[in-house]
Amino acid sequence: MPRRCGKGPRWFCGELRGCGRRLTEAREIVLGVVDKSDEHLSAEDVFRAVRRVNRGIGLTTVYRTLDLLVNMNLLSRCDFGDGRARYERIRGTKEDHHHHHLVCTECKKVVNYRDFIEEEIELLGKTEKALSRKFNFTIRDHLIQFYGLCDKCRQRD
Amino acid sequence: MPRRCGKGPRWFCGELRGCGRRLTEAREIVLGVVDKSDEHLSAEDVFRAVRRVNRGIGLTTVYRTLDLLVNMNLLSRCDFGDGRARYERIRGTKEDHHHHHLVCTECKKVVNYRDFIEEEIELLGKTEKALSRKFNFTIRDHLIQFYGLCDKCRQRD
DNA sequence: GGTTTTAATGAAAATGATTTTCAATAAGAA
DNA sequence: TTCTTATTGAAAATCATTTTCATTAAAACC
Ligand SMILES: [Mn+2]
Ligand SMILES: [Mn+2]
Ligand SMILES: [Zn+2]
Ligand SMILES: [Zn+2]
C-alpha cells in the first residue's frame, strides 16, 4: 500500500508521480503563488513571493519549477517584450479561460481580454485549415497580442 | 550650398539628415543586407553578411544600426521565441506588404503568410474599437503568430 | 581646398535573464 | 528504517544585447 502523499493536493501529487516526479515544498509553494495571483508574474516576482513563505528556496529552483509547471500545462509562459518571461495559471479547460493580451508599451501594464475571442477562434480555425494545406504545417498554438497606450500613458504624453 | 552626399541613395541620406544623423558606410551596408534578404535575419546573421562586404565593421555597430533602422521604420524587429531578435525589411506602405508569421517550433523555420489578412485586419478594427472603449487603450500595433510543426518536422516525429 | 564640431565607431567590459554544474539533501519505494 | 536517485542551492557559466570610452570621420562652415 503506497504511503499517503504527505502534503499538497492529491491531484498535483498524482500528476507528478505520473511522470516519475516528486512532490516537494518548493513545487507546492511556487504553484500556490502563481495560482493565487491574477497578475503576470516574472520569475523574480515569484521568487520574492516564494521567499515570504520559505526563505530557503533558491531562485534556481523557482526557474526549474516554473519550467516544469509550464511543461505540465499548469502554467503558461508569456512574452510581453520586456526581456523577461512572465507566468500565469491556466485555469480549467484549455478553451475555458482562454484570453488574449493588451499590452501598454509605455508602462508595460497588461490587460486580459476575451472580447471577440469567439471570432478570433473562428479565424484561427479558418487560418489553420488554409495554412495547413498551403504550407503543410500542423498548427498547435497561436499568439495574438495588441500593443498600445493605456489611459494614463496616453494622457501623460 | 551643401555638398552632395557622396554615397548611397538620396532618400536614405535625406531621411538620416532629417533627424540630424549621418550617412555612413555601415548604415548603407546593413540596410542593403537586410533589404536583399527575404529571410528573417538575426543580428549575427546580418553581421556575417556585412563582414563579407567590409571586414572592419563591428558587431556593436550592427546592433546600433539595426536599432536605428527599426526606429526609422525601415525594418521590423520580430521575436520568434528563440531568444534572439530577428529583422526584416518593411517594404512599401505599412498596409501594403503586411503579413503574419507561421513558426515551426521544432526547426524554427518561419513562413510569411497573407491569407486571411483582410479578415484579421477587420477583426483588429473591431477589437480596437471595443478594447479602446472598455479599457481606454489606444491600440497602435498587433502581433499575430501561429506556432506548429512544419512538414519535415511532423514526419520526423 | 582646409578647419572644426560632434555623431559614429570598434574593442573590451558590463549587463541581466536564464542555464548549467556539482556536491549535498530529501522524496518515496521497499 | 534503508536505499535509490530526483531535487535542491550556491556559484559559475552562457549568451544576446548594451554600455563605456578613446578614436575616427561625416558634414557644416570657413
Ligand atoms: Mn493573461
Ligand atoms: Mn516576415
Ligand atoms: Zn501605460
Ligand atoms: Zn520544422
mmCIF file of C-alpha atoms (C1' of nucleotides) and ligand atoms in Angstrom:
data_model
loop_
_atom_site.group_PDB
_atom_site.id
_atom_site.type_symbol
_atom_site.label_atom_id
_atom_site.label_comp_id
_atom_site.label_asym_id
_atom_site.label_seq_id
_atom_site.Cartn_x
_atom_site.Cartn_y
_atom_site.Cartn_z
ATOM 1 C CA MET A 1 0.000 0.000 0.000
ATOM 2 C CA PRO A 2 1.643 3.285 -1.129
ATOM 3 C CA ARG A 3 2.051 5.713 1.719
ATOM 4 C CA ARG A 4 -0.317 8.684 1.615
ATOM 5 C CA CYS A 5 1.430 11.572 -0.062
ATOM 6 C CA GLY A 6 2.115 13.855 2.898
ATOM 7 C CA LYS A 7 1.408 17.389 1.714
ATOM 8 C CA GLY A 8 -0.281 19.160 -1.077
ATOM 9 C CA PRO A 9 -3.401 18.466 -3.108
ATOM 10 C CA ARG A 10 -3.820 14.887 -4.293
ATOM 11 C CA TRP A 11 -4.260 15.737 -7.944
ATOM 12 C CA PHE A 12 -0.948 17.616 -8.048
ATOM 13 C CA CYS A 13 0.848 14.818 -6.264
ATOM 14 C CA GLY A 14 -0.724 12.379 -8.719
ATOM 15 C CA GLU A 15 0.199 14.372 -11.801
ATOM 16 C CA LEU A 16 3.787 14.499 -10.632
ATOM 17 C CA ARG A 17 4.010 10.844 -9.725
ATOM 18 C CA GLY A 18 2.506 10.057 -13.091
ATOM 19 C CA CYS A 19 5.707 11.181 -14.760
ATOM 20 C CA GLY A 20 8.115 9.920 -12.131
ATOM 21 C CA ARG A 21 8.356 13.258 -10.357
ATOM 22 C CA ARG A 22 8.324 14.095 -6.660
ATOM 23 C CA LEU A 23 6.106 16.466 -4.751
ATOM 24 C CA THR A 24 8.272 18.968 -2.920
ATOM 25 C CA GLU A 25 7.578 22.020 -0.828
ATOM 26 C CA ALA A 26 9.130 24.277 -3.460
ATOM 27 C CA ARG A 27 6.773 22.973 -6.137
ATOM 28 C CA GLU A 28 3.757 23.407 -3.921
ATOM 29 C CA ILE A 29 4.675 26.932 -2.957
ATOM 30 C CA VAL A 30 5.503 28.047 -6.494
ATOM 31 C CA LEU A 31 2.232 26.679 -7.851
ATOM 32 C CA GLY A 32 0.357 28.277 -4.962
ATOM 33 C CA VAL A 33 1.955 31.661 -5.552
ATOM 34 C CA VAL A 34 1.146 31.797 -9.260
ATOM 35 C CA ASP A 35 -2.292 30.349 -8.650
ATOM 36 C CA LYS A 36 -3.254 32.978 -6.105
ATOM 37 C CA SER A 37 -2.082 35.889 -8.222
ATOM 38 C CA ASP A 38 -4.061 37.365 -11.065
ATOM 39 C CA GLU A 39 -1.004 39.196 -12.375
ATOM 40 C CA HIS A 40 1.509 38.133 -14.971
ATOM 41 C CA LEU A 41 4.463 37.303 -12.735
ATOM 42 C CA SER A 42 8.136 37.240 -13.645
ATOM 43 C CA ALA A 43 10.428 34.569 -12.194
ATOM 44 C CA GLU A 44 11.793 37.220 -9.853
ATOM 45 C CA ASP A 45 8.258 38.158 -8.761
ATOM 46 C CA VAL A 46 7.542 34.515 -7.996
ATOM 47 C CA PHE A 47 10.866 34.202 -6.183
ATOM 48 C CA ARG A 48 10.068 37.148 -3.900
ATOM 49 C CA ALA A 49 6.622 35.749 -3.071
ATOM 50 C CA VAL A 50 8.021 32.267 -2.504
ATOM 51 C CA ARG A 51 10.639 33.605 -0.100
ATOM 52 C CA ARG A 52 7.929 35.104 2.063
ATOM 53 C CA VAL A 53 6.680 31.565 2.670
ATOM 54 C CA ASN A 54 10.017 29.768 2.869
ATOM 55 C CA ARG A 55 13.267 31.721 2.980
ATOM 56 C CA GLY A 56 15.345 28.691 1.994
ATOM 57 C CA ILE A 57 14.095 28.232 -1.575
ATOM 58 C CA GLY A 58 16.510 29.426 -4.252
ATOM 59 C CA LEU A 59 15.936 31.328 -7.473
ATOM 60 C CA THR A 60 17.301 28.403 -9.471
ATOM 61 C CA THR A 61 14.605 26.145 -8.104
ATOM 62 C CA VAL A 62 11.956 28.709 -8.943
ATOM 63 C CA TYR A 63 13.159 28.773 -12.555
ATOM 64 C CA ARG A 64 13.243 24.998 -12.690
ATOM 65 C CA THR A 65 9.805 24.676 -11.156
ATOM 66 C CA LEU A 66 8.225 27.251 -13.460
ATOM 67 C CA ASP A 67 9.639 25.306 -16.390
ATOM 68 C CA LEU A 68 8.201 22.106 -15.050
ATOM 69 C CA LEU A 69 4.775 23.609 -14.468
ATOM 70 C CA VAL A 70 4.704 25.050 -17.974
ATOM 71 C CA ASN A 71 5.572 21.631 -19.378
ATOM 72 C CA MET A 72 2.828 20.095 -17.245
ATOM 73 C CA ASN A 73 0.448 22.612 -18.809
ATOM 74 C CA LEU A 74 -0.475 24.123 -15.459
ATOM 75 C CA LEU A 75 1.121 27.483 -16.264
ATOM 76 C CA SER A 76 1.554 29.429 -19.451
ATOM 77 C CA ARG A 77 4.673 31.412 -20.192
ATOM 78 C CA CYS A 78 4.072 34.857 -21.749
ATOM 79 C CA ASP A 79 6.406 37.227 -23.508
ATOM 80 C CA PHE A 80 5.431 40.889 -23.438
ATOM 81 C CA GLY A 81 8.685 42.081 -24.933
ATOM 82 C CA ASP A 82 10.300 43.438 -21.787
ATOM 83 C CA GLY A 83 13.076 40.874 -21.824
ATOM 84 C CA ARG A 84 11.773 38.593 -19.110
ATOM 85 C CA ALA A 85 9.306 35.730 -19.211
ATOM 86 C CA ARG A 86 6.061 36.023 -17.327
ATOM 87 C CA TYR A 87 3.813 33.294 -15.991
ATOM 88 C CA GLU A 88 0.125 32.868 -15.314
ATOM 89 C CA ARG A 89 -2.021 29.985 -14.241
ATOM 90 C CA ILE A 90 -4.019 28.127 -16.886
ATOM 91 C CA ARG A 91 -7.415 27.638 -15.281
ATOM 92 C CA GLY A 92 -9.849 24.836 -16.093
ATOM 93 C CA THR A 93 -10.150 23.572 -19.634
ATOM 94 C CA LYS A 94 -7.861 24.949 -22.294
ATOM 95 C CA GLU A 95 -10.730 26.613 -24.180
ATOM 96 C CA ASP A 96 -12.424 27.654 -20.962
ATOM 97 C CA HIS A 97 -10.466 30.622 -19.730
ATOM 98 C CA HIS A 98 -8.633 31.306 -22.951
ATOM 99 C CA HIS A 99 -7.830 35.004 -23.283
ATOM 100 C CA HIS A 100 -5.551 37.338 -25.156
ATOM 101 C CA HIS A 101 -3.453 40.294 -24.092
ATOM 102 C CA LEU A 102 -3.419 44.028 -24.455
ATOM 103 C CA VAL A 103 -0.022 45.497 -23.572
ATOM 104 C CA CYS A 104 0.816 49.126 -22.810
ATOM 105 C CA THR A 105 4.149 49.783 -24.490
ATOM 106 C CA GLU A 106 4.812 52.644 -22.106
ATOM 107 C CA CYS A 107 4.197 51.345 -18.568
ATOM 108 C CA LYS A 108 4.091 47.637 -19.525
ATOM 109 C CA LYS A 109 0.656 47.181 -17.984
ATOM 110 C CA VAL A 110 -1.054 44.039 -19.307
ATOM 111 C CA VAL A 111 -4.796 43.514 -19.596
ATOM 112 C CA ASN A 112 -6.511 40.187 -20.265
ATOM 113 C CA TYR A 113 -9.465 40.342 -22.619
ATOM 114 C CA ARG A 114 -11.973 37.899 -24.037
ATOM 115 C CA ASP A 115 -13.895 40.200 -26.368
ATOM 116 C CA PHE A 116 -14.078 38.740 -29.845
ATOM 117 C CA ILE A 117 -12.373 35.604 -28.652
ATOM 118 C CA GLU A 118 -15.012 33.600 -30.499
ATOM 119 C CA GLU A 119 -14.276 35.433 -33.694
ATOM 120 C CA GLU A 120 -10.570 35.016 -33.143
ATOM 121 C CA ILE A 121 -11.054 31.290 -32.600
ATOM 122 C CA GLU A 122 -13.111 31.110 -35.761
ATOM 123 C CA LEU A 123 -10.405 32.940 -37.666
ATOM 124 C CA LEU A 124 -7.852 30.627 -36.130
ATOM 125 C CA GLY A 125 -9.768 27.618 -37.446
ATOM 126 C CA LYS A 126 -10.011 29.068 -40.931
ATOM 127 C CA THR A 127 -6.353 30.047 -40.975
ATOM 128 C CA GLU A 128 -5.273 26.738 -39.582
ATOM 129 C CA LYS A 129 -7.060 24.888 -42.356
ATOM 130 C CA ALA A 130 -5.703 27.124 -45.105
ATOM 131 C CA LEU A 131 -2.145 27.251 -43.840
ATOM 132 C CA SER A 132 -2.129 23.556 -43.126
ATOM 133 C CA ARG A 133 -2.978 22.868 -46.752
ATOM 134 C CA LYS A 134 -0.819 25.579 -48.276
ATOM 135 C CA PHE A 135 2.373 25.156 -46.252
ATOM 136 C CA ASN A 136 1.909 21.658 -44.818
ATOM 137 C CA PHE A 137 2.040 22.969 -41.287
ATOM 138 C CA THR A 138 0.288 21.453 -38.297
ATOM 139 C CA ILE A 139 -0.792 24.373 -36.150
ATOM 140 C CA ARG A 140 -0.572 23.764 -32.443
ATOM 141 C CA ASP A 141 -0.805 27.217 -30.897
ATOM 142 C CA HIS A 142 -1.259 30.888 -31.636
ATOM 143 C CA LEU A 143 -0.268 34.216 -30.191
ATOM 144 C CA ILE A 144 -2.483 37.286 -30.513
ATOM 145 C CA GLN A 145 -1.449 40.436 -28.723
ATOM 146 C CA PHE A 146 -2.359 44.079 -29.092
ATOM 147 C CA TYR A 147 0.047 46.849 -28.208
ATOM 148 C CA GLY A 148 -0.815 50.414 -27.408
ATOM 149 C CA LEU A 149 -1.103 53.068 -24.753
ATOM 150 C CA CYS A 150 -3.147 52.724 -21.603
ATOM 151 C CA ASP A 151 -5.366 55.504 -20.330
ATOM 152 C CA LYS A 152 -2.753 57.060 -18.070
ATOM 153 C CA CYS A 153 0.134 56.853 -20.506
ATOM 154 C CA ARG A 154 -1.935 58.339 -23.310
ATOM 155 C CA GLN A 155 -2.694 61.416 -21.213
ATOM 156 C CA ARG A 156 0.841 61.739 -19.917
ATOM 157 C CA ASP A 157 2.181 62.210 -23.490
ATOM 158 C CA MET B 1 25.344 75.073 -50.930
ATOM 159 C CA PRO B 2 25.507 71.802 -49.017
ATOM 160 C CA ARG B 3 27.977 69.377 -50.504
ATOM 161 C CA ARG B 4 26.396 66.477 -52.413
ATOM 162 C CA CYS B 5 26.079 63.469 -50.159
ATOM 163 C CA GLY B 6 28.748 61.138 -51.531
ATOM 164 C CA LYS B 7 27.347 57.651 -51.385
ATOM 165 C CA GLY B 8 24.084 55.852 -51.001
ATOM 166 C CA PRO B 9 20.574 56.548 -52.197
ATOM 167 C CA ARG B 10 19.385 60.118 -51.819
ATOM 168 C CA TRP B 11 16.214 59.233 -49.908
ATOM 169 C CA PHE B 12 18.165 57.377 -47.235
ATOM 170 C CA CYS B 13 20.664 60.192 -46.888
ATOM 171 C CA GLY B 14 17.752 62.603 -46.657
ATOM 172 C CA GLU B 15 15.879 60.599 -44.036
ATOM 173 C CA LEU B 16 19.001 60.499 -41.911
ATOM 174 C CA ARG B 17 19.826 64.157 -42.301
ATOM 175 C CA GLY B 18 16.228 64.900 -41.440
ATOM 176 C CA CYS B 19 16.869 63.766 -37.873
ATOM 177 C CA GLY B 20 20.419 65.058 -37.547
ATOM 178 C CA ARG B 21 22.023 61.751 -38.440
ATOM 179 C CA ARG B 22 24.941 60.946 -40.715
ATOM 180 C CA LEU B 23 25.100 58.588 -43.663
ATOM 181 C CA THR B 24 27.879 56.072 -43.085
ATOM 182 C CA GLU B 25 29.109 53.022 -44.916
ATOM 183 C CA ALA B 26 27.989 50.759 -42.069
ATOM 184 C CA ARG B 27 24.433 52.048 -42.303
ATOM 185 C CA GLU B 28 24.334 51.619 -46.044
ATOM 186 C CA ILE B 29 25.681 48.090 -45.906
ATOM 187 C CA VAL B 30 23.388 46.950 -43.075
ATOM 188 C CA LEU B 31 20.315 48.303 -44.837
ATOM 189 C CA GLY B 32 21.454 46.705 -48.093
ATOM 190 C CA VAL B 33 21.993 43.320 -46.457
ATOM 191 C CA VAL B 34 18.558 43.163 -44.810
ATOM 192 C CA ASP B 35 16.927 44.596 -47.921
ATOM 193 C CA LYS B 36 18.373 41.960 -50.228
ATOM 194 C CA SER B 37 17.448 39.058 -47.989
ATOM 195 C CA ASP B 38 13.984 37.567 -47.810
ATOM 196 C CA GLU B 39 14.831 35.743 -44.585
ATOM 197 C CA HIS B 40 14.301 36.810 -41.002
ATOM 198 C CA LEU B 41 17.865 37.663 -40.044
ATOM 199 C CA SER B 42 19.378 37.750 -36.569
ATOM 200 C CA ALA B 43 21.910 40.441 -35.664
ATOM 201 C CA GLU B 44 24.614 37.796 -36.004
ATOM 202 C CA ASP B 45 23.328 36.846 -39.477
ATOM 203 C CA VAL B 46 23.468 40.478 -40.520
ATOM 204 C CA PHE B 47 26.932 40.821 -39.012
ATOM 205 C CA ARG B 48 28.263 37.870 -41.029
ATOM 206 C CA ALA B 49 26.816 39.255 -44.261
ATOM 207 C CA VAL B 50 28.105 42.754 -43.513
ATOM 208 C CA ARG B 51 31.619 41.441 -42.903
ATOM 209 C CA ARG B 52 31.678 39.915 -46.384
ATOM 210 C CA VAL B 53 31.390 43.461 -47.744
ATOM 211 C CA ASN B 54 33.552 45.286 -45.207
ATOM 212 C CA ARG B 55 35.644 43.341 -42.721
ATOM 213 C CA GLY B 56 36.120 46.366 -40.490
ATOM 214 C CA ILE B 57 32.528 46.835 -39.281
ATOM 215 C CA GLY B 58 31.899 45.635 -35.731
ATOM 216 C CA LEU B 59 29.007 43.726 -34.220
ATOM 217 C CA THR B 60 28.242 46.654 -31.910
ATOM 218 C CA THR B 61 27.663 48.896 -34.897
ATOM 219 C CA VAL B 62 25.400 46.316 -36.460
ATOM 220 C CA TYR B 63 23.281 46.244 -33.302
ATOM 221 C CA ARG B 64 23.199 50.027 -33.163
ATOM 222 C CA THR B 65 22.301 50.335 -36.821
ATOM 223 C CA LEU B 66 19.536 47.740 -36.649
ATOM 224 C CA ASP B 67 18.055 49.689 -33.751
ATOM 225 C CA LEU B 68 18.227 52.898 -35.720
ATOM 226 C CA LEU B 69 16.601 51.361 -38.790
ATOM 227 C CA VAL B 70 13.794 49.907 -36.691
ATOM 228 C CA ASN B 71 13.187 53.340 -35.166
ATOM 229 C CA MET B 72 13.200 54.860 -38.654
ATOM 230 C CA ASN B 73 10.521 52.327 -39.560
ATOM 231 C CA LEU B 74 12.614 50.811 -42.329
ATOM 232 C CA LEU B 75 12.979 47.451 -40.589
ATOM 233 C CA SER B 76 10.733 45.488 -38.276
ATOM 234 C CA ARG B 77 12.043 43.535 -35.354
ATOM 235 C CA CYS B 78 10.479 40.094 -34.850
ATOM 236 C CA ASP B 79 10.523 37.731 -31.915
ATOM 237 C CA PHE B 80 10.017 34.077 -32.705
ATOM 238 C CA GLY B 81 10.817 32.902 -29.221
ATOM 239 C CA ASP B 82 14.298 31.552 -29.851
ATOM 240 C CA GLY B 83 15.949 34.143 -27.631
ATOM 241 C CA ARG B 84 17.283 36.423 -30.324
ATOM 242 C CA ALA B 85 15.673 39.265 -32.258
ATOM 243 C CA ARG B 86 15.184 38.947 -35.978
ATOM 244 C CA TYR B 87 14.863 41.661 -38.581
ATOM 245 C CA GLU B 88 13.148 42.061 -41.909
ATOM 246 C CA ARG B 89 12.655 44.936 -44.295
ATOM 247 C CA ILE B 90 9.344 46.772 -44.260
ATOM 248 C CA ARG B 91 8.519 47.222 -47.917
ATOM 249 C CA GLY B 92 6.346 49.979 -49.353
ATOM 250 C CA THR B 93 3.358 51.218 -47.434
ATOM 251 C CA LYS B 94 2.674 49.828 -43.998
ATOM 252 C CA GLU B 95 -0.550 48.128 -45.082
ATOM 253 C CA ASP B 96 0.961 47.115 -48.385
ATOM 254 C CA HIS B 97 3.141 44.144 -47.578
ATOM 255 C CA HIS B 98 1.715 43.468 -44.161
ATOM 256 C CA HIS B 99 1.993 39.788 -43.295
ATOM 257 C CA HIS B 100 1.928 37.459 -40.343
ATOM 258 C CA HIS B 101 4.094 34.528 -39.327
ATOM 259 C CA LEU B 102 3.868 30.801 -39.057
ATOM 260 C CA VAL B 103 6.672 29.379 -36.895
ATOM 261 C CA CYS B 104 7.836 25.769 -36.674
ATOM 262 C CA THR B 105 8.561 25.151 -33.001
ATOM 263 C CA GLU B 106 10.878 22.295 -33.886
ATOM 264 C CA CYS B 107 13.294 23.615 -36.555
ATOM 265 C CA LYS B 108 12.416 27.319 -36.092
ATOM 266 C CA LYS B 109 11.519 27.733 -39.754
ATOM 267 C CA VAL B 110 9.389 30.841 -40.329
ATOM 268 C CA VAL B 111 6.855 31.328 -43.116
ATOM 269 C CA ASN B 112 5.239 34.621 -44.093
ATOM 270 C CA TYR B 113 1.572 34.424 -44.968
ATOM 271 C CA ARG B 114 -1.082 36.840 -46.098
ATOM 272 C CA ASP B 115 -4.100 34.518 -46.163
ATOM 273 C CA PHE B 116 -7.000 35.953 -44.201
ATOM 274 C CA ILE B 117 -5.038 39.124 -43.592
ATOM 275 C CA GLU B 118 -8.132 41.088 -44.585
ATOM 276 C CA GLU B 119 -10.212 39.255 -42.031
ATOM 277 C CA GLU B 120 -7.515 39.725 -39.433
ATOM 278 C CA ILE B 121 -7.438 43.438 -40.169
ATOM 279 C CA GLU B 122 -11.198 43.582 -39.871
ATOM 280 C CA LEU B 123 -11.022 41.762 -36.548
ATOM 281 C CA LEU B 124 -8.295 44.146 -35.473
ATOM 282 C CA GLY B 125 -10.567 47.086 -36.209
ATOM 283 C CA LYS B 126 -13.427 45.600 -34.253
ATOM 284 C CA THR B 127 -11.217 44.689 -31.341
ATOM 285 C CA GLU B 128 -9.525 48.038 -31.346
ATOM 286 C CA LYS B 129 -12.859 49.786 -31.059
ATOM 287 C CA ALA B 130 -14.151 47.554 -28.296
ATOM 288 C CA LEU B 131 -10.953 47.486 -26.264
ATOM 289 C CA SER B 132 -10.469 51.180 -26.721
ATOM 290 C CA ARG B 133 -13.865 51.791 -25.153
ATOM 291 C CA LYS B 134 -13.684 49.095 -22.495
ATOM 292 C CA PHE B 135 -10.120 49.586 -21.250
ATOM 293 C CA ASN B 136 -9.337 53.091 -22.520
ATOM 294 C CA PHE B 137 -6.455 51.803 -24.573
ATOM 295 C CA THR B 138 -5.182 53.321 -27.796
ATOM 296 C CA ILE B 139 -4.103 50.394 -29.951
ATOM 297 C CA ARG B 140 -1.041 51.031 -32.051
ATOM 298 C CA ASP B 141 0.100 47.600 -33.157
ATOM 299 C CA HIS B 142 -0.698 43.919 -33.037
ATOM 300 C CA LEU B 143 1.111 40.619 -33.142
ATOM 301 C CA ILE B 144 -0.443 37.521 -34.652
ATOM 302 C CA GLN B 145 1.645 34.402 -34.905
ATOM 303 C CA PHE B 146 0.852 30.733 -35.354
ATOM 304 C CA TYR B 147 3.073 28.001 -33.977
ATOM 305 C CA GLY B 148 3.228 24.419 -35.120
ATOM 306 C CA LEU B 149 5.187 21.775 -36.947
ATOM 307 C CA CYS B 150 6.414 22.108 -40.489
ATOM 308 C CA ASP B 151 6.104 19.303 -42.994
ATOM 309 C CA LYS B 152 9.505 17.777 -42.305
ATOM 310 C CA CYS B 153 9.350 18.045 -38.524
ATOM 311 C CA ARG B 154 5.890 16.489 -38.424
ATOM 312 C CA GLN B 155 7.120 13.406 -40.282
ATOM 313 C CA ARG B 156 10.321 13.153 -38.267
ATOM 314 C CA ASP B 157 8.348 12.676 -35.023
ATOM 315 C "C1'" DG C 1 40.668 73.056 -50.527
ATOM 316 C "C1'" DG C 2 41.275 73.221 -45.023
ATOM 317 C "C1'" DT C 3 39.295 73.546 -40.134
ATOM 318 C "C1'" DT C 4 36.004 72.458 -36.648
ATOM 319 C "C1'" DT C 5 32.291 70.124 -34.406
ATOM 320 C "C1'" DT C 6 30.433 66.169 -32.696
ATOM 321 C "C1'" DA C 7 27.952 61.894 -34.351
ATOM 322 C "C1'" DA C 8 29.537 57.361 -35.220
ATOM 323 C "C1'" DT C 9 32.585 53.685 -34.441
ATOM 324 C "C1'" DG C 10 35.204 49.331 -32.545
ATOM 325 C "C1'" DA C 11 37.058 46.800 -28.754
ATOM 326 C "C1'" DA C 12 36.504 45.460 -24.423
ATOM 327 C "C1'" DA C 13 33.877 45.336 -20.377
ATOM 328 C "C1'" DA C 14 29.356 45.202 -18.337
ATOM 329 C "C1'" DT C 15 24.639 43.660 -18.011
ATOM 330 C "C1'" DG C 16 20.936 40.720 -16.833
ATOM 331 C "C1'" DA C 17 17.907 36.914 -17.516
ATOM 332 C "C1'" DT C 18 18.350 32.247 -17.659
ATOM 333 C "C1'" DT C 19 21.015 27.755 -17.502
ATOM 334 C "C1'" DT C 20 24.485 24.565 -16.032
ATOM 335 C "C1'" DT C 21 27.413 22.255 -12.695
ATOM 336 C "C1'" DC C 22 28.072 19.672 -8.733
ATOM 337 C "C1'" DA C 23 28.072 18.176 -4.152
ATOM 338 C "C1'" DA C 24 24.564 17.808 -0.543
ATOM 339 C "C1'" DT C 25 19.757 16.745 0.586
ATOM 340 C "C1'" DA C 26 15.407 14.532 0.936
ATOM 341 C "C1'" DA C 27 11.103 12.092 -1.517
ATOM 342 C "C1'" DG C 28 9.254 7.925 -1.691
ATOM 343 C "C1'" DA C 29 9.677 2.863 -2.824
ATOM 344 C "C1'" DA C 30 10.749 -1.320 -0.438
ATOM 345 C "C1'" DT D 1 14.452 2.059 8.550
ATOM 346 C "C1'" DT D 2 17.239 1.736 4.399
ATOM 347 C "C1'" DC D 3 18.235 2.700 -0.265
ATOM 348 C "C1'" DT D 4 17.869 4.893 -4.689
ATOM 349 C "C1'" DT D 5 18.012 8.856 -7.223
ATOM 350 C "C1'" DA D 6 15.218 13.123 -8.152
ATOM 351 C "C1'" DT D 7 15.659 17.583 -6.325
ATOM 352 C "C1'" DT D 8 17.982 21.301 -4.392
ATOM 353 C "C1'" DG D 9 21.033 25.760 -3.530
ATOM 354 C "C1'" DA D 10 25.145 28.247 -4.475
ATOM 355 C "C1'" DA D 11 28.277 29.544 -7.568
ATOM 356 C "C1'" DA D 12 29.841 29.681 -12.121
ATOM 357 C "C1'" DA D 13 28.684 29.783 -16.908
ATOM 358 C "C1'" DT D 14 26.019 31.323 -21.005
ATOM 359 C "C1'" DC D 15 24.699 34.371 -24.321
ATOM 360 C "C1'" DA D 16 22.251 38.139 -26.583
ATOM 361 C "C1'" DT D 17 22.478 42.768 -26.055
ATOM 362 C "C1'" DT D 18 24.168 47.241 -24.022
ATOM 363 C "C1'" DT D 19 27.449 50.442 -22.157
ATOM 364 C "C1'" DT D 20 31.890 52.730 -21.890
ATOM 365 C "C1'" DC D 21 35.403 55.299 -23.725
ATOM 366 C "C1'" DA D 22 39.055 56.680 -26.566
ATOM 367 C "C1'" DT D 23 39.470 57.175 -31.655
ATOM 368 C "C1'" DT D 24 37.679 58.198 -36.295
ATOM 369 C "C1'" DA D 25 35.327 60.524 -39.789
ATOM 370 C "C1'" DA D 26 30.668 62.988 -41.609
ATOM 371 C "C1'" DA D 27 29.398 67.199 -42.896
ATOM 372 C "C1'" DA D 28 28.762 72.083 -41.578
ATOM 373 C "C1'" DC D 29 31.436 76.126 -42.052
ATOM 374 C "C1'" DC D 30 35.132 78.602 -43.468
HETATM 375 MN MN MN E 1 -3.144 36.805 -19.170
HETATM 376 MN MN MN E 2 8.141 38.082 -42.124
HETATM 377 ZN ZN ZN E 3 0.622 52.547 -19.684
HETATM 378 ZN ZN ZN E 4 10.258 22.397 -38.690
#
